[in-house]
Amino acid sequence: MKGPERSAATSSRGARTS
């Protein structure tokens, strides 16, 4: 988790959990 992209990015990509 980088920070700000753990909200919208995770919803769009989902593969942004690490």
N, CA and C of each residue as an Amber inpcrd file, in Angstrom:
protein
    54
   0.8400000  -1.2160000   0.0000000   0.0000000   0.0000000   0.0000000
   0.8670000   1.2550000   0.0000000   0.6690000   2.0410000  -1.0250000
   1.4570000   3.2600000  -1.1540000   0.8370000   4.3970000  -0.3580000
  -0.4640000   4.4660000  -0.3260000  -1.1220000   5.5280000   0.4400000
  -2.4450000   5.9400000  -0.1750000  -2.4190000   6.9540000  -1.0360000
  -3.6410000   7.4960000  -1.6440000  -4.2730000   6.5390000  -2.6510000
  -3.4740000   5.6290000  -3.2110000  -4.0180000   4.7160000  -4.2140000
  -4.5720000   3.4440000  -3.5930000  -4.6910000   3.4290000  -2.2870000
  -5.2250000   2.2340000  -1.6370000  -6.7500000   2.3200000  -1.5380000
  -7.2840000   3.4330000  -2.0330000  -8.7330000   3.6320000  -1.9860000
  -9.3640000   3.4370000  -3.3640000  -8.9280000   4.2400000  -4.3250000
  -9.5210000   4.1890000  -5.6650000  -8.8230000   3.1410000  -6.5340000
  -7.5060000   3.0390000  -6.3880000  -6.7240000   2.1080000  -7.2030000
  -7.0950000   0.6610000  -6.9010000  -7.3380000   0.3800000  -5.6380000
  -7.6700000  -0.9860000  -5.2390000  -9.0250000  -1.3850000  -5.7920000
  -9.8830000  -0.3980000  -5.9700000 -11.2260000  -0.6600000  -6.4850000
 -11.1700000  -0.8970000  -7.9960000 -10.2330000  -0.2260000  -8.6430000
 -10.1190000  -0.3280000 -10.0950000  -9.2080000  -1.4910000 -10.4880000
  -8.0970000  -1.6280000  -9.7790000  -7.1200000  -2.6630000 -10.1170000
  -7.3160000  -3.9040000  -9.2510000  -7.4050000  -3.6940000  -7.9430000
  -7.6090000  -4.8300000  -7.0610000  -6.2990000  -5.5510000  -6.7670000
  -5.3330000  -5.4340000  -7.6630000  -4.0590000  -6.1090000  -7.4810000
  -3.0630000  -5.2020000  -6.7600000  -3.5820000  -4.1380000  -6.2000000
  -2.7270000  -3.1850000  -5.4980000  -2.8290000  -3.3950000  -3.9800000
  -2.6580000  -4.6310000  -3.5460000  -2.8010000  -4.9190000  -2.1190000
  -1.4480000  -4.9900000  -1.4200000  -0.4000000  -5.2080000  -2.1990000
   0.9220000  -5.3390000  -1.6000000   1.5460000  -3.9640000  -1.4020000
